[in-house]
């Protein structure tokens, strides 16, 4: 089992709200053949250090995959870049 943190605080160009962008990221992860076996609820948190930016939407997802850590991280970065 692999746990990843998800977070966003700005609207995405293609998916709207930060929460919608994170939901799209989970769908993208699954579309790439990585099993998302669980997800926490959505949480709101203030930026650290404090700033005038909007609050973050955060979650944790549990993944299962045969990918080694390096290729999995590359895949996650690619998804982040696309979104």
JSON list of N, CA and C in Angstrom, two decimals:
[
{"chain": "A", "resi": 1, "resn": "UNK", "atom": "N", "xyz": [0.85, -1.17, 0.00]},
{"chain": "A", "resi": 1, "resn": "UNK", "atom": "CA", "xyz": [0.00, 0.00, 0.00]},
{"chain": "A", "resi": 1, "resn": "UNK", "atom": "C", "xyz": [0.90, 1.23, 0.00]},
{"chain": "A", "resi": 2, "resn": "UNK", "atom": "N", "xyz": [0.51, 2.20, -0.79]},
{"chain": "A", "resi": 2, "resn": "UNK", "atom": "CA", "xyz": [1.21, 3.47, -0.91]},
{"chain": "A", "resi": 2, "resn": "UNK", "atom": "C", "xyz": [0.24, 4.57, -0.53]},
{"chain": "A", "resi": 3, "resn": "UNK", "atom": "N", "xyz": [0.65, 5.49, 0.29]},
{"chain": "A", "resi": 3, "resn": "UNK", "atom": "CA", "xyz": [-0.18, 6.64, 0.65]},
{"chain": "A", "resi": 3, "resn": "UNK", "atom": "C", "xyz": [0.41, 7.88, 0.03]},
{"chain": "A", "resi": 4, "resn": "UNK", "atom": "N", "xyz": [-0.45, 8.69, -0.60]},
{"chain": "A", "resi": 4, "resn": "UNK", "atom": "CA", "xyz": [-0.01, 9.96, -1.17]},
{"chain": "A", "resi": 4, "resn": "UNK", "atom": "C", "xyz": [-0.88, 11.08, -0.63]},
{"chain": "A", "resi": 5, "resn": "UNK", "atom": "N", "xyz": [-0.30, 12.24, -0.50]},
{"chain": "A", "resi": 5, "resn": "UNK", "atom": "CA", "xyz": [-1.04, 13.42, -0.12]},
{"chain": "A", "resi": 5, "resn": "UNK", "atom": "C", "xyz": [-1.45, 14.19, -1.36]},
{"chain": "A", "resi": 6, "resn": "UNK", "atom": "N", "xyz": [-2.65, 14.73, -1.33]},
{"chain": "A", "resi": 6, "resn": "UNK", "atom": "CA", "xyz": [-3.17, 15.54, -2.43]},
{"chain": "A", "resi": 6, "resn": "UNK", "atom": "C", "xyz": [-3.51, 16.92, -1.88]},
{"chain": "A", "resi": 7, "resn": "UNK", "atom": "N", "xyz": [-3.21, 17.95, -2.64]},
{"chain": "A", "resi": 7, "resn": "UNK", "atom": "CA", "xyz": [-3.56, 19.29, -2.18]},
{"chain": "A", "resi": 7, "resn": "UNK", "atom": "C", "xyz": [-3.55, 20.28, -3.31]},
{"chain": "A", "resi": 8, "resn": "UNK", "atom": "N", "xyz": [-4.44, 21.25, -3.22]},
{"chain": "A", "resi": 8, "resn": "UNK", "atom": "CA", "xyz": [-4.52, 22.34, -4.19]},
{"chain": "A", "resi": 8, "resn": "UNK", "atom": "C", "xyz": [-5.24, 23.51, -3.54]},
{"chain": "A", "resi": 9, "resn": "UNK", "atom": "N", "xyz": [-4.88, 24.71, -3.98]},
{"chain": "A", "resi": 9, "resn": "UNK", "atom": "CA", "xyz": [-5.60, 25.88, -3.45]},
{"chain": "A", "resi": 9, "resn": "UNK", "atom": "C", "xyz": [-5.99, 26.88, -4.52]},
{"chain": "A", "resi": 10, "resn": "UNK", "atom": "N", "xyz": [-5.69, 26.57, -5.77]},
{"chain": "A", "resi": 10, "resn": "UNK", "atom": "CA", "xyz": [-6.06, 27.47, -6.86]},
{"chain": "A", "resi": 10, "resn": "UNK", "atom": "C", "xyz": [-6.90, 26.71, -7.87]},
{"chain": "A", "resi": 11, "resn": "UNK", "atom": "N", "xyz": [-7.82, 27.38, -8.55]},
{"chain": "A", "resi": 11, "resn": "UNK", "atom": "CA", "xyz": [-8.62, 26.69, -9.57]},
{"chain": "A", "resi": 11, "resn": "UNK", "atom": "C", "xyz": [-7.73, 26.22, -10.72]},
{"chain": "A", "resi": 12, "resn": "UNK", "atom": "N", "xyz": [-8.07, 25.07, -11.27]},
{"chain": "A", "resi": 12, "resn": "UNK", "atom": "CA", "xyz": [-7.36, 24.56, -12.43]},
{"chain": "A", "resi": 12, "resn": "UNK", "atom": "C", "xyz": [-7.96, 25.08, -13.71]},
{"chain": "A", "resi": 13, "resn": "UNK", "atom": "N", "xyz": [-7.15, 25.15, -14.73]},
{"chain": "A", "resi": 13, "resn": "UNK", "atom": "CA", "xyz": [-7.61, 25.66, -16.03]},
{"chain": "A", "resi": 13, "resn": "UNK", "atom": "C", "xyz": [-8.69, 24.78, -16.64]},
{"chain": "A", "resi": 14, "resn": "UNK", "atom": "N", "xyz": [-8.61, 23.47, -16.40]},
{"chain": "A", "resi": 14, "resn": "UNK", "atom": "CA", "xyz": [-9.54, 22.54, -17.05]},
{"chain": "A", "resi": 14, "resn": "UNK", "atom": "C", "xyz": [-10.61, 21.97, -16.14]},
{"chain": "A", "resi": 15, "resn": "UNK", "atom": "N", "xyz": [-10.41, 22.06, -14.83]},
{"chain": "A", "resi": 15, "resn": "UNK", "atom": "CA", "xyz": [-11.31, 21.35, -13.93]},
{"chain": "A", "resi": 15, "resn": "UNK", "atom": "C", "xyz": [-11.98, 22.23, -12.89]},
{"chain": "A", "resi": 16, "resn": "UNK", "atom": "N", "xyz": [-11.73, 23.52, -12.91]},
{"chain": "A", "resi": 16, "resn": "UNK", "atom": "CA", "xyz": [-12.42, 24.41, -11.99]},
{"chain": "A", "resi": 16, "resn": "UNK", "atom": "C", "xyz": [-11.82, 24.44, -10.61]},
{"chain": "A", "resi": 17, "resn": "UNK", "atom": "N", "xyz": [-12.62, 24.17, -9.61]},
{"chain": "A", "resi": 17, "resn": "UNK", "atom": "CA", "xyz": [-12.24, 24.33, -8.22]},
{"chain": "A", "resi": 17, "resn": "UNK", "atom": "C", "xyz": [-11.08, 23.40, -7.85]},
{"chain": "A", "resi": 18, "resn": "UNK", "atom": "N", "xyz": [-10.35, 23.73, -6.79]},
{"chain": "A", "resi": 18, "resn": "UNK", "atom": "CA", "xyz": [-9.29, 22.83, -6.34]},
{"chain": "A", "resi": 18, "resn": "UNK", "atom": "C", "xyz": [-9.82, 21.42, -6.05]},
{"chain": "A", "resi": 19, "resn": "UNK", "atom": "N", "xyz": [-10.98, 21.32, -5.44]},
{"chain": "A", "resi": 19, "resn": "UNK", "atom": "CA", "xyz": [-11.54, 19.99, -5.15]},
{"chain": "A", "resi": 19, "resn": "UNK", "atom": "C", "xyz": [-11.83, 19.22, -6.44]},
{"chain": "A", "resi": 20, "resn": "UNK", "atom": "N", "xyz": [-12.37, 19.90, -7.45]},
{"chain": "A", "resi": 20, "resn": "UNK", "atom": "CA", "xyz": [-12.64, 19.23, -8.73]},
{"chain": "A", "resi": 20, "resn": "UNK", "atom": "C", "xyz": [-11.34, 18.81, -9.41]},
{"chain": "A", "resi": 21, "resn": "UNK", "atom": "N", "xyz": [-10.30, 19.63, -9.29]},
{"chain": "A", "resi": 21, "resn": "UNK", "atom": "CA", "xyz": [-8.99, 19.27, -9.87]},
{"chain": "A", "resi": 21, "resn": "UNK", "atom": "C", "xyz": [-8.41, 18.04, -9.18]},
{"chain": "A", "resi": 22, "resn": "UNK", "atom": "N", "xyz": [-8.54, 17.96, -7.86]},
{"chain": "A", "resi": 22, "resn": "UNK", "atom": "CA", "xyz": [-8.02, 16.80, -7.14]},
{"chain": "A", "resi": 22, "resn": "UNK", "atom": "C", "xyz": [-8.82, 15.54, -7.49]},
{"chain": "A", "resi": 23, "resn": "UNK", "atom": "N", "xyz": [-10.13, 15.68, -7.63]},
{"chain": "A", "resi": 23, "resn": "UNK", "atom": "CA", "xyz": [-10.96, 14.53, -8.04]},
{"chain": "A", "resi": 23, "resn": "UNK", "atom": "C", "xyz": [-10.54, 14.06, -9.44]},
{"chain": "A", "resi": 24, "resn": "UNK", "atom": "N", "xyz": [-10.22, 15.01, -10.32]},
{"chain": "A", "resi": 24, "resn": "UNK", "atom": "CA", "xyz": [-9.75, 14.66, -11.66]},
{"chain": "A", "resi": 24, "resn": "UNK", "atom": "C", "xyz": [-8.39, 13.95, -11.58]},
{"chain": "A", "resi": 25, "resn": "UNK", "atom": "N", "xyz": [-7.55, 14.38, -10.67]},
{"chain": "A", "resi": 25, "resn": "UNK", "atom": "CA", "xyz": [-6.24, 13.74, -10.49]},
{"chain": "A", "resi": 25, "resn": "UNK", "atom": "C", "xyz": [-6.41, 12.28, -10.09]},
{"chain": "A", "resi": 26, "resn": "UNK", "atom": "N", "xyz": [-7.35, 12.01, -9.20]},
{"chain": "A", "resi": 26, "resn": "UNK", "atom": "CA", "xyz": [-7.60, 10.63, -8.79]},
{"chain": "A", "resi": 26, "resn": "UNK", "atom": "C", "xyz": [-8.06, 9.79, -9.98]},
{"chain": "A", "resi": 27, "resn": "UNK", "atom": "N", "xyz": [-8.93, 10.35, -10.81]},
{"chain": "A", "resi": 27, "resn": "UNK", "atom": "CA", "xyz": [-9.38, 9.63, -12.00]},
{"chain": "A", "resi": 27, "resn": "UNK", "atom": "C", "xyz": [-8.23, 9.39, -12.97]},
{"chain": "A", "resi": 28, "resn": "UNK", "atom": "N", "xyz": [-7.33, 10.36, -13.10]},
{"chain": "A", "resi": 28, "resn": "UNK", "atom": "CA", "xyz": [-6.16, 10.21, -13.97]},
{"chain": "A", "resi": 28, "resn": "UNK", "atom": "C", "xyz": [-5.24, 9.11, -13.45]},
{"chain": "A", "resi": 29, "resn": "UNK", "atom": "N", "xyz": [-5.04, 9.06, -12.15]},
{"chain": "A", "resi": 29, "resn": "UNK", "atom": "CA", "xyz": [-4.20, 8.02, -11.55]},
{"chain": "A", "resi": 29, "resn": "UNK", "atom": "C", "xyz": [-4.77, 6.65, -11.91]},
{"chain": "A", "resi": 30, "resn": "UNK", "atom": "N", "xyz": [-6.07, 6.49, -11.74]},
{"chain": "A", "resi": 30, "resn": "UNK", "atom": "CA", "xyz": [-6.72, 5.21, -12.07]},
{"chain": "A", "resi": 30, "resn": "UNK", "atom": "C", "xyz": [-6.63, 4.90, -13.56]},
{"chain": "A", "resi": 31, "resn": "UNK", "atom": "N", "xyz": [-6.77, 5.93, -14.40]},
{"chain": "A", "resi": 31, "resn": "UNK", "atom": "CA", "xyz": [-6.70, 5.72, -15.85]},
{"chain": "A", "resi": 31, "resn": "UNK", "atom": "C", "xyz": [-5.31, 5.24, -16.28]},
{"chain": "A", "resi": 32, "resn": "UNK", "atom": "N", "xyz": [-4.31, 5.54, -15.47]},
{"chain": "A", "resi": 32, "resn": "UNK", "atom": "CA", "xyz": [-2.94, 5.11, -15.77]},
{"chain": "A", "resi": 32, "resn": "UNK", "atom": "C", "xyz": [-2.64, 3.72, -15.22]},
{"chain": "A", "resi": 33, "resn": "UNK", "atom": "N", "xyz": [-3.66, 3.04, -14.69]},
{"chain": "A", "resi": 33, "resn": "UNK", "atom": "CA", "xyz": [-3.49, 1.67, -14.25]},
{"chain": "A", "resi": 33, "resn": "UNK", "atom": "C", "xyz": [-3.08, 1.49, -12.80]},
{"chain": "A", "resi": 34, "resn": "UNK", "atom": "N", "xyz": [-3.09, 2.57, -12.03]},
{"chain": "A", "resi": 34, "resn": "UNK", "atom": "CA", "xyz": [-2.78, 2.49, -10.61]},
{"chain": "A", "resi": 34, "resn": "UNK", "atom": "C", "xyz": [-4.10, 2.39, -9.85]},
{"chain": "A", "resi": 35, "resn": "UNK", "atom": "N", "xyz": [-4.21, 1.42, -8.97]},
{"chain": "A", "resi": 35, "resn": "UNK", "atom": "CA", "xyz": [-5.45, 1.23, -8.20]},
{"chain": "A", "resi": 35, "resn": "UNK", "atom": "C", "xyz": [-5.51, 2.23, -7.06]},
{"chain": "A", "resi": 36, "resn": "UNK", "atom": "N", "xyz": [-6.60, 2.97, -6.99]},
{"chain": "A", "resi": 36, "resn": "UNK", "atom": "CA", "xyz": [-6.87, 3.84, -5.84]},
{"chain": "A", "resi": 36, "resn": "UNK", "atom": "C", "xyz": [-7.81, 3.04, -4.94]},
{"chain": "A", "resi": 37, "resn": "UNK", "atom": "N", "xyz": [-7.27, 2.56, -3.82]},
{"chain": "A", "resi": 37, "resn": "UNK", "atom": "CA", "xyz": [-8.03, 1.64, -2.98]},
{"chain": "A", "resi": 37, "resn": "UNK", "atom": "C", "xyz": [-8.76, 2.35, -1.84]},
{"chain": "A", "resi": 38, "resn": "UNK", "atom": "N", "xyz": [-8.49, 3.62, -1.66]},
{"chain": "A", "resi": 38, "resn": "UNK", "atom": "CA", "xyz": [-9.18, 4.38, -0.63]},
{"chain": "A", "resi": 38, "resn": "UNK", "atom": "C", "xyz": [-8.80, 5.85, -0.70]},
{"chain": "A", "resi": 39, "resn": "UNK", "atom": "N", "xyz": [-9.65, 6.68, -0.09]},
{"chain": "A", "resi": 39, "resn": "UNK", "atom": "CA", "xyz": [-9.38, 8.12, -0.05]},
{"chain": "A", "resi": 39, "resn": "UNK", "atom": "C", "xyz": [-10.01, 8.68, 1.21]},
{"chain": "A", "resi": 40, "resn": "UNK", "atom": "N", "xyz": [-9.30, 9.58, 1.85]},
{"chain": "A", "resi": 40, "resn": "UNK", "atom": "CA", "xyz": [-9.87, 10.26, 3.01]},
{"chain": "A", "resi": 40, "resn": "UNK", "atom": "C", "xyz": [-10.93, 11.25, 2.53]},
{"chain": "A", "resi": 41, "resn": "UNK", "atom": "N", "xyz": [-11.57, 11.87, 3.48]},
{"chain": "A", "resi": 41, "resn": "UNK", "atom": "CA", "xyz": [-12.44, 12.99, 3.15]},
{"chain": "A", "resi": 41, "resn": "UNK", "atom": "C", "xyz": [-11.61, 14.19, 2.70]},
{"chain": "A", "resi": 42, "resn": "UNK", "atom": "N", "xyz": [-12.28, 15.18, 2.21]},
{"chain": "A", "resi": 42, "resn": "UNK", "atom": "CA", "xyz": [-11.62, 16.43, 1.83]},
{"chain": "A", "resi": 42, "resn": "UNK", "atom": "C", "xyz": [-11.48, 17.30, 3.07]},
{"chain": "A", "resi": 43, "resn": "UNK", "atom": "N", "xyz": [-10.32, 17.91, 3.22]},
{"chain": "A", "resi": 43, "resn": "UNK", "atom": "CA", "xyz": [-10.06, 18.78, 4.36]},
{"chain": "A", "resi": 43, "resn": "UNK", "atom": "C", "xyz": [-9.61, 20.14, 3.86]},
{"chain": "A", "resi": 44, "resn": "UNK", "atom": "N", "xyz": [-9.94, 21.16, 4.60]},
{"chain": "A", "resi": 44, "resn": "UNK", "atom": "CA", "xyz": [-9.51, 22.52, 4.28]},
{"chain": "A", "resi": 44, "resn": "UNK", "atom": "C", "xyz": [-8.45, 22.94, 5.29]},
{"chain": "A", "resi": 45, "resn": "UNK", "atom": "N", "xyz": [-7.38, 23.55, 4.78]},
{"chain": "A", "resi": 45, "resn": "UNK", "atom": "CA", "xyz": [-6.33, 24.04, 5.69]},
{"chain": "A", "resi": 45, "resn": "UNK", "atom": "C", "xyz": [-5.77, 25.35, 5.17]},
{"chain": "A", "resi": 46, "resn": "UNK", "atom": "N", "xyz": [-5.42, 26.21, 6.11]},
{"chain": "A", "resi": 46, "resn": "UNK", "atom": "CA", "xyz": [-4.85, 27.50, 5.76]},
{"chain": "A", "resi": 46, "resn": "UNK", "atom": "C", "xyz": [-3.41, 27.32, 5.26]},
{"chain": "A", "resi": 47, "resn": "UNK", "atom": "N", "xyz": [-2.96, 28.20, 4.36]},
{"chain": "A", "resi": 47, "resn": "UNK", "atom": "CA", "xyz": [-1.57, 28.12, 3.91]},
{"chain": "A", "resi": 47, "resn": "UNK", "atom": "C", "xyz": [-0.60, 28.38, 5.06]},
{"chain": "A", "resi": 48, "resn": "UNK", "atom": "N", "xyz": [0.55, 27.72, 4.98]},
{"chain": "A", "resi": 48, "resn": "UNK", "atom": "CA", "xyz": [1.62, 27.93, 5.97]},
{"chain": "A", "resi": 48, "resn": "UNK", "atom": "C", "xyz": [2.88, 28.26, 5.20]},
{"chain": "A", "resi": 49, "resn": "UNK", "atom": "N", "xyz": [3.49, 29.38, 5.47]},
{"chain": "A", "resi": 49, "resn": "UNK", "atom": "CA", "xyz": [3.11, 30.40, 6.45]},
{"chain": "A", "resi": 49, "resn": "UNK", "atom": "C", "xyz": [1.84, 31.12, 6.01]},
{"chain": "A", "resi": 50, "resn": "UNK", "atom": "N", "xyz": [1.21, 31.78, 6.96]},
{"chain": "A", "resi": 50, "resn": "UNK", "atom": "CA", "xyz": [-0.03, 32.51, 6.68]},
{"chain": "A", "resi": 50, "resn": "UNK", "atom": "C", "xyz": [0.19, 33.50, 5.54]},
{"chain": "A", "resi": 51, "resn": "UNK", "atom": "N", "xyz": [-0.81, 33.58, 4.66]},
{"chain": "A", "resi": 51, "resn": "UNK", "atom": "CA", "xyz": [-0.73, 34.50, 3.53]},
{"chain": "A", "resi": 51, "resn": "UNK", "atom": "C", "xyz": [-2.14, 34.88, 3.11]},
{"chain": "A", "resi": 52, "resn": "UNK", "atom": "N", "xyz": [-2.22, 35.65, 2.04]},
{"chain": "A", "resi": 52, "resn": "UNK", "atom": "CA", "xyz": [-3.54, 36.04, 1.54]},
{"chain": "A", "resi": 52, "resn": "UNK", "atom": "C", "xyz": [-4.06, 35.04, 0.50]},
{"chain": "A", "resi": 53, "resn": "UNK", "atom": "N", "xyz": [-3.36, 33.92, 0.32]},
{"chain": "A", "resi": 53, "resn": "UNK", "atom": "CA", "xyz": [-3.82, 32.91, -0.62]},
{"chain": "A", "resi": 53, "resn": "UNK", "atom": "C", "xyz": [-5.02, 32.16, -0.04]},
{"chain": "A", "resi": 54, "resn": "UNK", "atom": "N", "xyz": [-5.84, 31.55, -0.92]},
{"chain": "A", "resi": 54, "resn": "UNK", "atom": "CA", "xyz": [-6.99, 30.78, -0.44]},
{"chain": "A", "resi": 54, "resn": "UNK", "atom": "C", "xyz": [-6.54, 29.54, 0.33]},
{"chain": "A", "resi": 55, "resn": "UNK", "atom": "N", "xyz": [-7.44, 29.02, 1.15]},
{"chain": "A", "resi": 55, "resn": "UNK", "atom": "CA", "xyz": [-7.17, 27.78, 1.86]},
{"chain": "A", "resi": 55, "resn": "UNK", "atom": "C", "xyz": [-6.94, 26.63, 0.88]},
{"chain": "A", "resi": 56, "resn": "UNK", "atom": "N", "xyz": [-6.21, 25.64, 1.34]},
{"chain": "A", "resi": 56, "resn": "UNK", "atom": "CA", "xyz": [-5.97, 24.43, 0.56]},
{"chain": "A", "resi": 56, "resn": "UNK", "atom": "C", "xyz": [-7.09, 23.43, 0.78]},
{"chain": "A", "resi": 57, "resn": "UNK", "atom": "N", "xyz": [-7.33, 22.62, -0.23]},
{"chain": "A", "resi": 57, "resn": "UNK", "atom": "CA", "xyz": [-8.15, 21.42, -0.11]},
{"chain": "A", "resi": 57, "resn": "UNK", "atom": "C", "xyz": [-7.16, 20.27, -0.11]},
{"chain": "A", "resi": 58, "resn": "UNK", "atom": "N", "xyz": [-7.25, 19.39, 0.89]},
{"chain": "A", "resi": 58, "resn": "UNK", "atom": "CA", "xyz": [-6.30, 18.30, 1.05]},
{"chain": "A", "resi": 58, "resn": "UNK", "atom": "C", "xyz": [-7.02, 16.98, 1.23]},
{"chain": "A", "resi": 59, "resn": "UNK", "atom": "N", "xyz": [-6.32, 15.92, 0.86]},
{"chain": "A", "resi": 59, "resn": "UNK", "atom": "CA", "xyz": [-6.81, 14.56, 1.09]},
{"chain": "A", "resi": 59, "resn": "UNK", "atom": "C", "xyz": [-5.61, 13.62, 1.05]},
{"chain": "A", "resi": 60, "resn": "UNK", "atom": "N", "xyz": [-5.83, 12.39, 1.45]},
{"chain": "A", "resi": 60, "resn": "UNK", "atom": "CA", "xyz": [-4.84, 11.32, 1.34]},
{"chain": "A", "resi": 60, "resn": "UNK", "atom": "C", "xyz": [-5.50, 10.20, 0.55]},
{"chain": "A", "resi": 61, "resn": "UNK", "atom": "N", "xyz": [-4.73, 9.58, -0.36]},
{"chain": "A", "resi": 61, "resn": "UNK", "atom": "CA", "xyz": [-5.25, 8.45, -1.13]},
{"chain": "A", "resi": 61, "resn": "UNK", "atom": "C", "xyz": [-4.33, 7.25, -0.93]},
{"chain": "A", "resi": 62, "resn": "UNK", "atom": "N", "xyz": [-4.92, 6.08, -0.87]},
{"chain": "A", "resi": 62, "resn": "UNK", "atom": "CA", "xyz": [-4.17, 4.83, -0.80]},
{"chain": "A", "resi": 62, "resn": "UNK", "atom": "C", "xyz": [-4.12, 4.22, -2.20]},
{"chain": "A", "resi": 63, "resn": "UNK", "atom": "N", "xyz": [-2.92, 3.84, -2.61]},
{"chain": "A", "resi": 63, "resn": "UNK", "atom": "CA", "xyz": [-2.71, 3.30, -3.96]},
{"chain": "A", "resi": 63, "resn": "UNK", "atom": "C", "xyz": [-2.11, 1.91, -3.87]},
{"chain": "A", "resi": 64, "resn": "UNK", "atom": "N", "xyz": [-2.36, 1.13, -4.91]},
{"chain": "A", "resi": 64, "resn": "UNK", "atom": "CA", "xyz": [-1.67, -0.15, -5.11]},
{"chain": "A", "resi": 64, "resn": "UNK", "atom": "C", "xyz": [-1.21, -0.19, -6.55]},
{"chain": "A", "resi": 65, "resn": "UNK", "atom": "N", "xyz": [0.05, -0.56, -6.73]},
{"chain": "A", "resi": 65, "resn": "UNK", "atom": "CA", "xyz": [0.63, -0.62, -8.06]},
{"chain": "A", "resi": 65, "resn": "UNK", "atom": "C", "xyz": [1.85, -1.51, -8.05]},
{"chain": "A", "resi": 66, "resn": "UNK", "atom": "N", "xyz": [2.22, -2.01, -9.21]},
{"chain": "A", "resi": 66, "resn": "UNK", "atom": "CA", "xyz": [3.47, -2.75, -9.36]},
{"chain": "A", "resi": 66, "resn": "UNK", "atom": "C", "xyz": [4.61, -1.83, -9.75]},
{"chain": "A", "resi": 67, "resn": "UNK", "atom": "N", "xyz": [4.32, -0.54, -9.96]},
{"chain": "A", "resi": 67, "resn": "UNK", "atom": "CA", "xyz": [5.38, 0.40, -10.31]},
{"chain": "A", "resi": 67, "resn": "UNK", "atom": "C", "xyz": [6.35, 0.58, -9.16]},
{"chain": "A", "resi": 68, "resn": "UNK", "atom": "N", "xyz": [7.62, 0.70, -9.49]},
{"chain": "A", "resi": 68, "resn": "UNK", "atom": "CA", "xyz": [8.65, 1.03, -8.50]},
{"chain": "A", "resi": 68, "resn": "UNK", "atom": "C", "xyz": [8.46, 2.49, -8.09]},
{"chain": "A", "resi": 69, "resn": "UNK", "atom": "N", "xyz": [9.04, 2.90, -6.97]},
{"chain": "A", "resi": 69, "resn": "UNK", "atom": "CA", "xyz": [8.85, 4.28, -6.49]},
{"chain": "A", "resi": 69, "resn": "UNK", "atom": "C", "xyz": [9.21, 5.36, -7.52]},
{"chain": "A", "resi": 70, "resn": "UNK", "atom": "N", "xyz": [10.33, 5.21, -8.20]},
{"chain": "A", "resi": 70, "resn": "UNK", "atom": "CA", "xyz": [10.74, 6.24, -9.18]},
{"chain": "A", "resi": 70, "resn": "UNK", "atom": "C", "xyz": [9.74, 6.42, -10.30]},
{"chain": "A", "resi": 71, "resn": "UNK", "atom": "N", "xyz": [9.36, 5.35, -10.99]},
{"chain": "A", "resi": 71, "resn": "UNK", "atom": "CA", "xyz": [8.36, 5.49, -12.05]},
{"chain": "A", "resi": 71, "resn": "UNK", "atom": "C", "xyz": [7.00, 5.98, -11.55]},
{"chain": "A", "resi": 72, "resn": "UNK", "atom": "N", "xyz": [6.61, 5.58, -10.34]},
{"chain": "A", "resi": 72, "resn": "UNK", "atom": "CA", "xyz": [5.34, 6.07, -9.79]},
{"chain": "A", "resi": 72, "resn": "UNK", "atom": "C", "xyz": [5.42, 7.57, -9.56]},
{"chain": "A", "resi": 73, "resn": "UNK", "atom": "N", "xyz": [6.51, 8.04, -8.99]},
{"chain": "A", "resi": 73, "resn": "UNK", "atom": "CA", "xyz": [6.66, 9.48, -8.76]},
{"chain": "A", "resi": 73, "resn": "UNK", "atom": "C", "xyz": [6.66, 10.23, -10.08]},
{"chain": "A", "resi": 74, "resn": "UNK", "atom": "N", "xyz": [7.32, 9.70, -11.09]},
{"chain": "A", "resi": 74, "resn": "UNK", "atom": "CA", "xyz": [7.31, 10.34, -12.41]},
{"chain": "A", "resi": 74, "resn": "UNK", "atom": "C", "xyz": [5.88, 10.42, -12.95]},
{"chain": "A", "resi": 75, "resn": "UNK", "atom": "N", "xyz": [5.13, 9.33, -12.82]},
{"chain": "A", "resi": 75, "resn": "UNK", "atom": "CA", "xyz": [3.73, 9.32, -13.27]},
{"chain": "A", "resi": 75, "resn": "UNK", "atom": "C", "xyz": [2.92, 10.38, -12.53]},
{"chain": "A", "resi": 76, "resn": "UNK", "atom": "N", "xyz": [3.07, 10.47, -11.22]},
{"chain": "A", "resi": 76, "resn": "UNK", "atom": "CA", "xyz": [2.31, 11.45, -10.43]},
{"chain": "A", "resi": 76, "resn": "UNK", "atom": "C", "xyz": [2.69, 12.88, -10.83]},
{"chain": "A", "resi": 77, "resn": "UNK", "atom": "N", "xyz": [3.98, 13.12, -11.08]},
{"chain": "A", "resi": 77, "resn": "UNK", "atom": "CA", "xyz": [4.40, 14.45, -11.54]},
{"chain": "A", "resi": 77, "resn": "UNK", "atom": "C", "xyz": [3.82, 14.76, -12.91]},
{"chain": "A", "resi": 78, "resn": "UNK", "atom": "N", "xyz": [3.78, 13.76, -13.80]},
{"chain": "A", "resi": 78, "resn": "UNK", "atom": "CA", "xyz": [3.20, 13.97, -15.13]},
{"chain": "A", "resi": 78, "resn": "UNK", "atom": "C", "xyz": [1.72, 14.34, -15.03]},
{"chain": "A", "resi": 79, "resn": "UNK", "atom": "N", "xyz": [0.99, 13.67, -14.17]},
{"chain": "A", "resi": 79, "resn": "UNK", "atom": "CA", "xyz": [-0.43, 13.98, -13.96]},
{"chain": "A", "resi": 79, "resn": "UNK", "atom": "C", "xyz": [-0.57, 15.39, -13.41]},
{"chain": "A", "resi": 80, "resn": "UNK", "atom": "N", "xyz": [0.25, 15.74, -12.43]},
{"chain": "A", "resi": 80, "resn": "UNK", "atom": "CA", "xyz": [0.21, 17.09, -11.87]},
{"chain": "A", "resi": 80, "resn": "UNK", "atom": "C", "xyz": [0.45, 18.14, -12.95]},
{"chain": "A", "resi": 81, "resn": "UNK", "atom": "N", "xyz": [1.40, 17.89, -13.82]},
{"chain": "A", "resi": 81, "resn": "UNK", "atom": "CA", "xyz": [1.71, 18.84, -14.90]},
{"chain": "A", "resi": 81, "resn": "UNK", "atom": "C", "xyz": [0.53, 18.97, -15.87]},
{"chain": "A", "resi": 82, "resn": "UNK", "atom": "N", "xyz": [-0.09, 17.83, -16.20]},
{"chain": "A", "resi": 82, "resn": "UNK", "atom": "CA", "xyz": [-1.24, 17.87, -17.13]},
{"chain": "A", "resi": 82, "resn": "UNK", "atom": "C", "xyz": [-2.42, 18.64, -16.55]},
{"chain": "A", "resi": 83, "resn": "UNK", "atom": "N", "xyz": [-2.62, 18.53, -15.24]},
{"chain": "A", "resi": 83, "resn": "UNK", "atom": "CA", "xyz": [-3.77, 19.15, -14.62]},
{"chain": "A", "resi": 83, "resn": "UNK", "atom": "C", "xyz": [-3.48, 20.60, -14.23]}
]
